[in-house]
Tab-separated table of C-alpha atoms and ligand atoms in Angstrom:
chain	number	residue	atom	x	y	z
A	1444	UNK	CA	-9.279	26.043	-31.674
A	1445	UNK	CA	-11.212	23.116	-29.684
A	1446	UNK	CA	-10.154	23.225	-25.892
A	1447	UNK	CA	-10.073	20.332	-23.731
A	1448	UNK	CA	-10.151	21.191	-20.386
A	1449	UNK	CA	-8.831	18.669	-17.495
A	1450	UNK	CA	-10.279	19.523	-14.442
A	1451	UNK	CA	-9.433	16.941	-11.599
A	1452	UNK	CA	-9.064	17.910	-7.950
A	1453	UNK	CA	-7.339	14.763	-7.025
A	1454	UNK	CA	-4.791	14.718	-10.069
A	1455	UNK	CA	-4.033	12.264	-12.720
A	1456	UNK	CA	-0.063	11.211	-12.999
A	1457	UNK	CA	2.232	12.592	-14.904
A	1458	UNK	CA	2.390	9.734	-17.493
A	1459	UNK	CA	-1.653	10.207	-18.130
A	1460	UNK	CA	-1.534	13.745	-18.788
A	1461	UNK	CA	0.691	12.917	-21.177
A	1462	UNK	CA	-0.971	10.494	-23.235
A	1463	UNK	CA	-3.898	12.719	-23.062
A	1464	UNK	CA	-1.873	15.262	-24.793
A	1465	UNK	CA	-0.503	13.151	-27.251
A	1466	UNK	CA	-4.470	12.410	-27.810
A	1467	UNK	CA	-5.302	16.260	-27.793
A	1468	UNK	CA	-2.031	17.266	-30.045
A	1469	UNK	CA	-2.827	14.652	-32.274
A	1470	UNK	CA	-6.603	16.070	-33.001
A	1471	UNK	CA	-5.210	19.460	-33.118
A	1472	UNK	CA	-6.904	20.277	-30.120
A	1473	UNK	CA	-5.953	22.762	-27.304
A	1474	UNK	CA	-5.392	21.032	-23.721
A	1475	UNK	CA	-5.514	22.744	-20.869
A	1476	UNK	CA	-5.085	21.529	-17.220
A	1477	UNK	CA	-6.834	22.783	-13.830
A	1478	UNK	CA	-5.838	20.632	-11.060
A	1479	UNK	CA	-6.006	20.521	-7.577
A	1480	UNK	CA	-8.278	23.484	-7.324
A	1481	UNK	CA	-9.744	24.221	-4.160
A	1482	UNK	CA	-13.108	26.036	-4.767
A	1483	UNK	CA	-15.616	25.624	-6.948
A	1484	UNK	CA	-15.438	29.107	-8.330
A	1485	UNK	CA	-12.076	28.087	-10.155
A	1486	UNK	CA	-13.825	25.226	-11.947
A	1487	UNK	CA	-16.464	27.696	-13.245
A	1488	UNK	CA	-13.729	30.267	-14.452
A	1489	UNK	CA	-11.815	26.989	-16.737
A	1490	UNK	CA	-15.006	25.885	-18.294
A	1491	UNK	CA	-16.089	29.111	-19.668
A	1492	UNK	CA	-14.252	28.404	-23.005
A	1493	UNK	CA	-13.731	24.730	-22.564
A	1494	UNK	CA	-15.619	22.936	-25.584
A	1495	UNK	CA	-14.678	19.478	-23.989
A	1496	UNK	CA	-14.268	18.498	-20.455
A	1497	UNK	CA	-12.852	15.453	-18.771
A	1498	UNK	CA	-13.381	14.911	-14.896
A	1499	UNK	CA	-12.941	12.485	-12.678
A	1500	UNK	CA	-15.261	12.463	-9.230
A	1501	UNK	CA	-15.959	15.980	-9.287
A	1502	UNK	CA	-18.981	17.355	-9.676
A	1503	UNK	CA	-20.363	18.413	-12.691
A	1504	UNK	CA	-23.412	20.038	-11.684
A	1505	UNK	CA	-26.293	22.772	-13.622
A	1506	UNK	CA	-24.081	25.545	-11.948
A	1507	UNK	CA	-20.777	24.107	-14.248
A	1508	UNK	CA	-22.933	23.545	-17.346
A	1509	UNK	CA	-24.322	26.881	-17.439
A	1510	UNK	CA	-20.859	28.513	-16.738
A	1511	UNK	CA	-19.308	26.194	-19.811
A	1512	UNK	CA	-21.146	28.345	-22.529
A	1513	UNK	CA	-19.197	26.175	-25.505
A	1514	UNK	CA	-19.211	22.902	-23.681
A	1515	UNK	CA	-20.040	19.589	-26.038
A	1516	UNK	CA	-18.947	16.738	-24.096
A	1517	UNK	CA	-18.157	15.780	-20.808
A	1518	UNK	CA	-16.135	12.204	-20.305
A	1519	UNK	CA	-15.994	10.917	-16.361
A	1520	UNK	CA	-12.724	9.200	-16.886
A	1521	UNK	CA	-13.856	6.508	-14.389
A	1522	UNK	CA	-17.072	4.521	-13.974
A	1523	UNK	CA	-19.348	5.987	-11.322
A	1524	UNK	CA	-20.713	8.667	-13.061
A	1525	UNK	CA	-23.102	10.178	-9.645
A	1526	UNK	CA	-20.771	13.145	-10.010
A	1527	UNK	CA	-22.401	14.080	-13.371
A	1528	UNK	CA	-25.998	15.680	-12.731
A	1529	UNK	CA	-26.955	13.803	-16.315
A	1530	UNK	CA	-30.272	15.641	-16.854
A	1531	UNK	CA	-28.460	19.065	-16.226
A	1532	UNK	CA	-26.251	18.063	-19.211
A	1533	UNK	CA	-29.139	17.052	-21.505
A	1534	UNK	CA	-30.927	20.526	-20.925
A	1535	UNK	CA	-27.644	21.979	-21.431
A	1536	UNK	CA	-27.273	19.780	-24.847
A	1537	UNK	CA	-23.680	18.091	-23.311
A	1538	UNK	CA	-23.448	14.620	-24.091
A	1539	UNK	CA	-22.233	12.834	-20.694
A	1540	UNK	CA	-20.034	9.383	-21.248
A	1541	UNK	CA	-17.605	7.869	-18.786
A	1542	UNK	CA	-15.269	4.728	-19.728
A	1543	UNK	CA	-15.803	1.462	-17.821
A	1544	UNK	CA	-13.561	-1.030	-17.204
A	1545	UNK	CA	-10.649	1.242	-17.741
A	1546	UNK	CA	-9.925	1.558	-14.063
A	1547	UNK	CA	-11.218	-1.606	-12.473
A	1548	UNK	CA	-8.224	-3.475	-12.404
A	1549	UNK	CA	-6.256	-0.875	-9.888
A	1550	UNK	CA	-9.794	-0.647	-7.797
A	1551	UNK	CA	-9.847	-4.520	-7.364
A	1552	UNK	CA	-6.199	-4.817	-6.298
A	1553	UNK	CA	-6.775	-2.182	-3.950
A	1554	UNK	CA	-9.469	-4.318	-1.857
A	1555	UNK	CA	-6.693	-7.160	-1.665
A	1556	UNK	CA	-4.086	-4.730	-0.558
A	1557	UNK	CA	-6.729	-3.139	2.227
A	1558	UNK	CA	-7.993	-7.209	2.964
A	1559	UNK	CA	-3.900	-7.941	3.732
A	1560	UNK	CA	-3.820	-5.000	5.677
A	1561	UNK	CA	-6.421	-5.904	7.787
A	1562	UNK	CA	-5.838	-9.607	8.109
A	1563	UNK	CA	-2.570	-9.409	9.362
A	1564	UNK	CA	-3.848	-6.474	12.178
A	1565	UNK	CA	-2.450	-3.621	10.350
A	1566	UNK	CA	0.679	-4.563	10.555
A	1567	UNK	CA	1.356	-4.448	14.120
A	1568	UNK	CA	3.419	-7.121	14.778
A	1569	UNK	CA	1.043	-10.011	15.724
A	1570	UNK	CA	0.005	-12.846	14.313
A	1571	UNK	CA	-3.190	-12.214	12.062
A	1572	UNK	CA	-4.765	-14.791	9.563
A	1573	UNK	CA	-4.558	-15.901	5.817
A	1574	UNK	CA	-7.349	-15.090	3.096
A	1575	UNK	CA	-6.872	-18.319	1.606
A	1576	UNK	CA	-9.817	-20.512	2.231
A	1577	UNK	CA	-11.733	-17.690	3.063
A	1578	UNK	CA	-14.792	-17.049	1.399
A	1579	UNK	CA	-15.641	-13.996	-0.338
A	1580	UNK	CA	-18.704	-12.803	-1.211
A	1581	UNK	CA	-18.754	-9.736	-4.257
A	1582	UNK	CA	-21.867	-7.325	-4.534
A	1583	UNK	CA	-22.119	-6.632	-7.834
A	1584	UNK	CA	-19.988	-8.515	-10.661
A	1585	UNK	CA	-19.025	-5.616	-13.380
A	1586	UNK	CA	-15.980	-4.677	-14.205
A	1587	UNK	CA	-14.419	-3.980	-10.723
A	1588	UNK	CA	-16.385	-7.142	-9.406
A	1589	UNK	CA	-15.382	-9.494	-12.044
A	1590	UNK	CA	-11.293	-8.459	-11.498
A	1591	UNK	CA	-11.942	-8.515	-7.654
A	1592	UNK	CA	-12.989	-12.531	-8.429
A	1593	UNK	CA	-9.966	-13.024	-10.672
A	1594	UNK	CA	-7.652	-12.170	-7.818
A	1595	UNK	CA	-9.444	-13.796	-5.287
A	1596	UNK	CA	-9.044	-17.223	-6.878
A	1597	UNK	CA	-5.437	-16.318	-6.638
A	1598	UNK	CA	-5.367	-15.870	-3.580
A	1599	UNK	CA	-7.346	-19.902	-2.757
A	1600	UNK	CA	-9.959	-17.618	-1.763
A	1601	UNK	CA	-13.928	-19.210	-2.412
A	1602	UNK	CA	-15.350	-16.473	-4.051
A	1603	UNK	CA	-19.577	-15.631	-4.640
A	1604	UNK	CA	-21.188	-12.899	-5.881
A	1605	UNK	CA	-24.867	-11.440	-6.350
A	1606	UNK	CA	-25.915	-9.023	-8.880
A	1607	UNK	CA	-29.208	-7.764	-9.657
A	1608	UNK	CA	-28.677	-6.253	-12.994
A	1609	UNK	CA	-26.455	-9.862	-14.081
A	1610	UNK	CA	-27.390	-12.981	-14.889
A	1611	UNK	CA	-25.987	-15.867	-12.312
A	1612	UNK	CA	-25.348	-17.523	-15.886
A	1613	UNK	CA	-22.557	-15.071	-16.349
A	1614	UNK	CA	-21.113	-15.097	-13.256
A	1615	UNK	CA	-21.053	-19.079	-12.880
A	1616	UNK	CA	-19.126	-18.713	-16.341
A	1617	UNK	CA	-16.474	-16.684	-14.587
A	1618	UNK	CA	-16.020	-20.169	-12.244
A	1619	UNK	CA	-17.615	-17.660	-9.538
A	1620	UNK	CA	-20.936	-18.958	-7.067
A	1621	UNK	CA	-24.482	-17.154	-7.946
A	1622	UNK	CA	-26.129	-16.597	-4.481
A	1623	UNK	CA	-29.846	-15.585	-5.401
A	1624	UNK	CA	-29.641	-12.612	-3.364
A	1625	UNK	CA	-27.582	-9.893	-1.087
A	1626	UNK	CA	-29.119	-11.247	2.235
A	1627	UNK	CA	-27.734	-15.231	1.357
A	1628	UNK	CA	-24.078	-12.992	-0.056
A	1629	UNK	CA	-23.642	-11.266	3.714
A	1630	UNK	CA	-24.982	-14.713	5.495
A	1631	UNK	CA	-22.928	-17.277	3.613
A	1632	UNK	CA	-19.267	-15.134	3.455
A	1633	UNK	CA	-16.635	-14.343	5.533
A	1634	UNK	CA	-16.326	-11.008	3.838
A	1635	UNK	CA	-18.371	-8.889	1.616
A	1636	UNK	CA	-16.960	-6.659	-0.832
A	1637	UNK	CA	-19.308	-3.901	-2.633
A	1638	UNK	CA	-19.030	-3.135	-5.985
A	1639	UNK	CA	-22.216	-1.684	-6.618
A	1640	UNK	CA	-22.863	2.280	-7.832
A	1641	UNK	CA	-24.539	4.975	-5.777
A	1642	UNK	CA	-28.041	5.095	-7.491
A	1643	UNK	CA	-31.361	5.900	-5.201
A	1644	UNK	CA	-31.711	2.340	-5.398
A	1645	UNK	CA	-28.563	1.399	-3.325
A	1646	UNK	CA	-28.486	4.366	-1.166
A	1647	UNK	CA	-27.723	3.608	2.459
A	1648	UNK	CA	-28.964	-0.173	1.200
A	1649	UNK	CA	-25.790	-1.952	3.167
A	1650	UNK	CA	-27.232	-0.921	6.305
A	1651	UNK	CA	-27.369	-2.332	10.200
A	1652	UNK	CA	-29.695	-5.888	8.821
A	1653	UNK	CA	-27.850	-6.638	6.212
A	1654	UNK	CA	-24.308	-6.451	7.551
A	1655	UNK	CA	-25.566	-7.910	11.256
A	1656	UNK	CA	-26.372	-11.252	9.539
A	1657	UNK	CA	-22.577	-11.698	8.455
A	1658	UNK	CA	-20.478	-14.493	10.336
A	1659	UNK	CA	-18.044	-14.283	13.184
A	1660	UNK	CA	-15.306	-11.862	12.506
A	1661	UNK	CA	-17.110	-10.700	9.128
A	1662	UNK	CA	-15.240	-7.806	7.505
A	1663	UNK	CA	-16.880	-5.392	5.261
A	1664	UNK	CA	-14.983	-3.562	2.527
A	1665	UNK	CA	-16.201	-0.743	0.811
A	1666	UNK	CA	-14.093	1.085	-2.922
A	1667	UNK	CA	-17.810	1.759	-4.157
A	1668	UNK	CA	-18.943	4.728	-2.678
A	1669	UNK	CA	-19.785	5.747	0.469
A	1670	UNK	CA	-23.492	6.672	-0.382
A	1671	UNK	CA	-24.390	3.283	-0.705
A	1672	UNK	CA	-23.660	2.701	3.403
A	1673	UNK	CA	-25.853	3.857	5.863
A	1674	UNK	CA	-23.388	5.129	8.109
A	1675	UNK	CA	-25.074	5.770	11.470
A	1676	UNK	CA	-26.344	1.678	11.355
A	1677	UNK	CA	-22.863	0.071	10.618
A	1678	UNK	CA	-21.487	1.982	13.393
A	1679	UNK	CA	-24.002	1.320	16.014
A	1680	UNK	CA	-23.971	-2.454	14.707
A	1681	UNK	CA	-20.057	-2.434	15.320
A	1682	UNK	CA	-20.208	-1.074	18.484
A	1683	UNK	CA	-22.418	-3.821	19.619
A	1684	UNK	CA	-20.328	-6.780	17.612
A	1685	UNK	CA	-16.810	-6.508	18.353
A	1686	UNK	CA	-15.547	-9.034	16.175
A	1687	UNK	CA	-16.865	-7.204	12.880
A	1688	UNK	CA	-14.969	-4.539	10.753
A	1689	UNK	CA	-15.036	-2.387	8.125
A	1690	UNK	CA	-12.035	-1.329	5.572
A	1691	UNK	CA	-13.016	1.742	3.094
A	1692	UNK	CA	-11.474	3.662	0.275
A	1693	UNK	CA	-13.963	6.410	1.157
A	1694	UNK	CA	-13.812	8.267	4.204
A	1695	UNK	CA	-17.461	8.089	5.973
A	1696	UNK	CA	-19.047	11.233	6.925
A	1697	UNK	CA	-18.953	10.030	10.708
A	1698	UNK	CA	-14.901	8.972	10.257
A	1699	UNK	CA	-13.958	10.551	13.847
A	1700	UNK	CA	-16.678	8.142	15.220
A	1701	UNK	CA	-15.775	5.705	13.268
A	1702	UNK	CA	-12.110	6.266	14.345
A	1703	UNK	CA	-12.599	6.749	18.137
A	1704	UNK	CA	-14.958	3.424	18.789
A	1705	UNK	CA	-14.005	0.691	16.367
A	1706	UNK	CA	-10.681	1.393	17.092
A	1707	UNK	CA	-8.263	-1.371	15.228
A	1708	UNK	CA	-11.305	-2.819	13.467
A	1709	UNK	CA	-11.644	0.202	11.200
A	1710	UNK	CA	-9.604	1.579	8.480
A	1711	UNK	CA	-9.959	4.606	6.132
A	1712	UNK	CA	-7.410	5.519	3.303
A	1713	UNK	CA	-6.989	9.494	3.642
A	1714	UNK	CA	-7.947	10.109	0.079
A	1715	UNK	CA	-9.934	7.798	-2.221
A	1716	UNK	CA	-7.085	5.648	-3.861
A	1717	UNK	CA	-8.962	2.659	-5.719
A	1718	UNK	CA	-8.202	4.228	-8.897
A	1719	UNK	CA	-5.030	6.256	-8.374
A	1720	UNK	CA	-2.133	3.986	-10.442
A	1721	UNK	CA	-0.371	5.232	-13.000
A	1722	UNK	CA	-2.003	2.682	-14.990
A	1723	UNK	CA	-5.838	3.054	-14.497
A	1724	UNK	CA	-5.140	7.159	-14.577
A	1725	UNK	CA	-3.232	6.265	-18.102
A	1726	UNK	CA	-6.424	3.780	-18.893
A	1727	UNK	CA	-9.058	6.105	-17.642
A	1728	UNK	CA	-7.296	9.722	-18.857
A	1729	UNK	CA	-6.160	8.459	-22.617
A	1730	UNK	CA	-9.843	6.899	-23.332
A	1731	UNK	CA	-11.613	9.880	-22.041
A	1732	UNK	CA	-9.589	12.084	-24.529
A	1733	UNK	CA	-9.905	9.212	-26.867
A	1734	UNK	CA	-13.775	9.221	-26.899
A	1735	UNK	CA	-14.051	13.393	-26.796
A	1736	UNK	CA	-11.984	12.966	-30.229
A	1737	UNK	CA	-14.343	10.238	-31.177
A	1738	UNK	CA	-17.390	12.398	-30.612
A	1739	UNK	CA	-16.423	15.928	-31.843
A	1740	UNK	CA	-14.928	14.302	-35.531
A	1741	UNK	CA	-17.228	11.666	-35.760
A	1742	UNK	CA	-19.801	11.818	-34.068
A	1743	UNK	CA	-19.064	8.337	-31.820
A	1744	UNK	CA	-21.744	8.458	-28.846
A	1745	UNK	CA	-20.809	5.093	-27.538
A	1746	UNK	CA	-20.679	4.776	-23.721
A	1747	UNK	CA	-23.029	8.124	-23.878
A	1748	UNK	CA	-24.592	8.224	-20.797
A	1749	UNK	CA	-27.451	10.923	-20.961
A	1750	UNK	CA	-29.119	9.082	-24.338
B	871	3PG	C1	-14.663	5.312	-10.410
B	871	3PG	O1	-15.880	5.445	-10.235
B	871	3PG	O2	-14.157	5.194	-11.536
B	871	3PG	C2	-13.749	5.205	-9.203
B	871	3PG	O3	-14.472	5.368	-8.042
B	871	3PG	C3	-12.551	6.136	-9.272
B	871	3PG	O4	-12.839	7.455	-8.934
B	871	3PG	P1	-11.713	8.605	-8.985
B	871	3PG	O5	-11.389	8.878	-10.405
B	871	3PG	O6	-12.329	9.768	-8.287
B	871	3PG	O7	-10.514	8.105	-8.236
């Protein structure tokens, strides 16, 4: 019988393992579930017979592949796929897909929930500001990007964006201000929300010159990765501006630094939450299971990643 294994350290909810099952029973596949696990060793003891596997961040490296002896398939149910070592999976004859768009939505409302936050001091009784009228800038206008601008406008906010890979055609369509590049995105806006994936491209790219040429009072939010920050430079620039700060989803490498001297500008969420709803878990979790059913009777390799 087919096995799909789930293996997610930071688990899906109740209601998308579920509909994954309902996916799974439907195709007359086996599911089986590994969650929370704590060592890598356990991930390498549920593959061995898995001949589909659906992950979210966590790593699916040469060491997984060549423990998953019957492995076909692979689905990221997310969008960044830098957990997948792609190459790895081609030597290893795994086709690699993940499924975009299908969690962008919970991402995007996160950044407004951490902007609030922020705004209004965390909540600590004084009088903060409004977003309204404030303008935002978005680097990188895919799927997460392009909800993060729908909300915005909701919220009387002027939004921008710059992306290399899109056309500022497209995102003028979206009723959204093409800057012609990142520099004239951090100058021009109030704050600067990243969107963009951790390729060796973008890698420590929102470093201590870029951010230092934002406004007064400039905040910074990052539910991309945290890859794409060069750590060390936005926490020496913050130390010598006071008035900026930085909101993230994921927890720098230098957090107790972080922590200790931008103290009240600074905010970490203890776990990576931008896609943890019910809904973008449902999204994410039924249309990985989805596209592994896709594959294995038909052959489907859309969103295949390691073409
Ligand atoms: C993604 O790339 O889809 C998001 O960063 C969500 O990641 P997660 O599934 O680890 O929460």
């Amino acid at each position: 019988m087919t096995k799909v294994l789930v293996a997610t350290e930071k688990p899906f909810s109740r209601v998308a393992v579920e509909g994954i099952k309902e996916v799974t029973d439907a195709a007359g596949y086996e599911l089986a579930l590994l969650e929370k696990y704590t060592d890598k060793g356990q991930l390498l003891q549920a593959v061995a017979d898995a001949d589909a596997l659906i992950v979210r961040s966590d790593k699916v490296d040469a060491d997984v592949l060549a423990a998953a002896k019957k492995l076909k398939i692979v689905v990221r149910a997310g969008a960044g796929f830098d957990n997948l070592d792609l190459k790895a999976c081609t030597a290893h004859n795994v086709v690699a897909m993940n499924t975009p768009g299908q969690n962008a939505n919970s991402v995007a409302e996160l950044v407004f929930g951490l902007l609030v936050f922020c705004v209004r001091n965390f909540f600590n009784g004084s009088s903060g500001t409004e977003l309204k009228g404030k303008k935002l800038g978005i680097l990188a206008f895919g799927n997460v990007g392009r909800n993060v601008a729908r909300i915005a406008k909701g919220f009387g906010m002027e939004v921008c964006a710059f992306d290399a890979y899109c056309p500022a055609s497209v995102i003028e369509e979206a009723g959204v201000k093409a800057v012609p590049d990142q520099e004239t995105l951090f100058d021009e806006c109030d704050i600067v929300s990243l969107h963009i994936p951790a390729t060796p491209e973008t890698l420590k790219s929102i470093n201590k010159a870029l951010v230092g040429r934002m406004r007064k009072g400039g905040i910074l939010v990052n539910t991309a990765r945290k890859e794409v920050v060069d750590e060390e430079g936005l926490l020496s620039l913050m130390q010598e501006r006071a008035d900026l700060r930085y909101l993230t989803d994921i927890k720098p490498d230098t957090d107790a630094a972080f922590s200790e001297k931008c103290a009240g500008r600074y905010f970490a969420t203890p776990k990576k939450m931008g896609a943890q709803t019910a809904e973008a878990n449902a999204n994410a979790g039924v249309a990985a299971a989805k596209q592994i059913v896709g594959f294995l009777k038909e052959g489907i390799t859309k969103y295949q990643l390691n073409k």
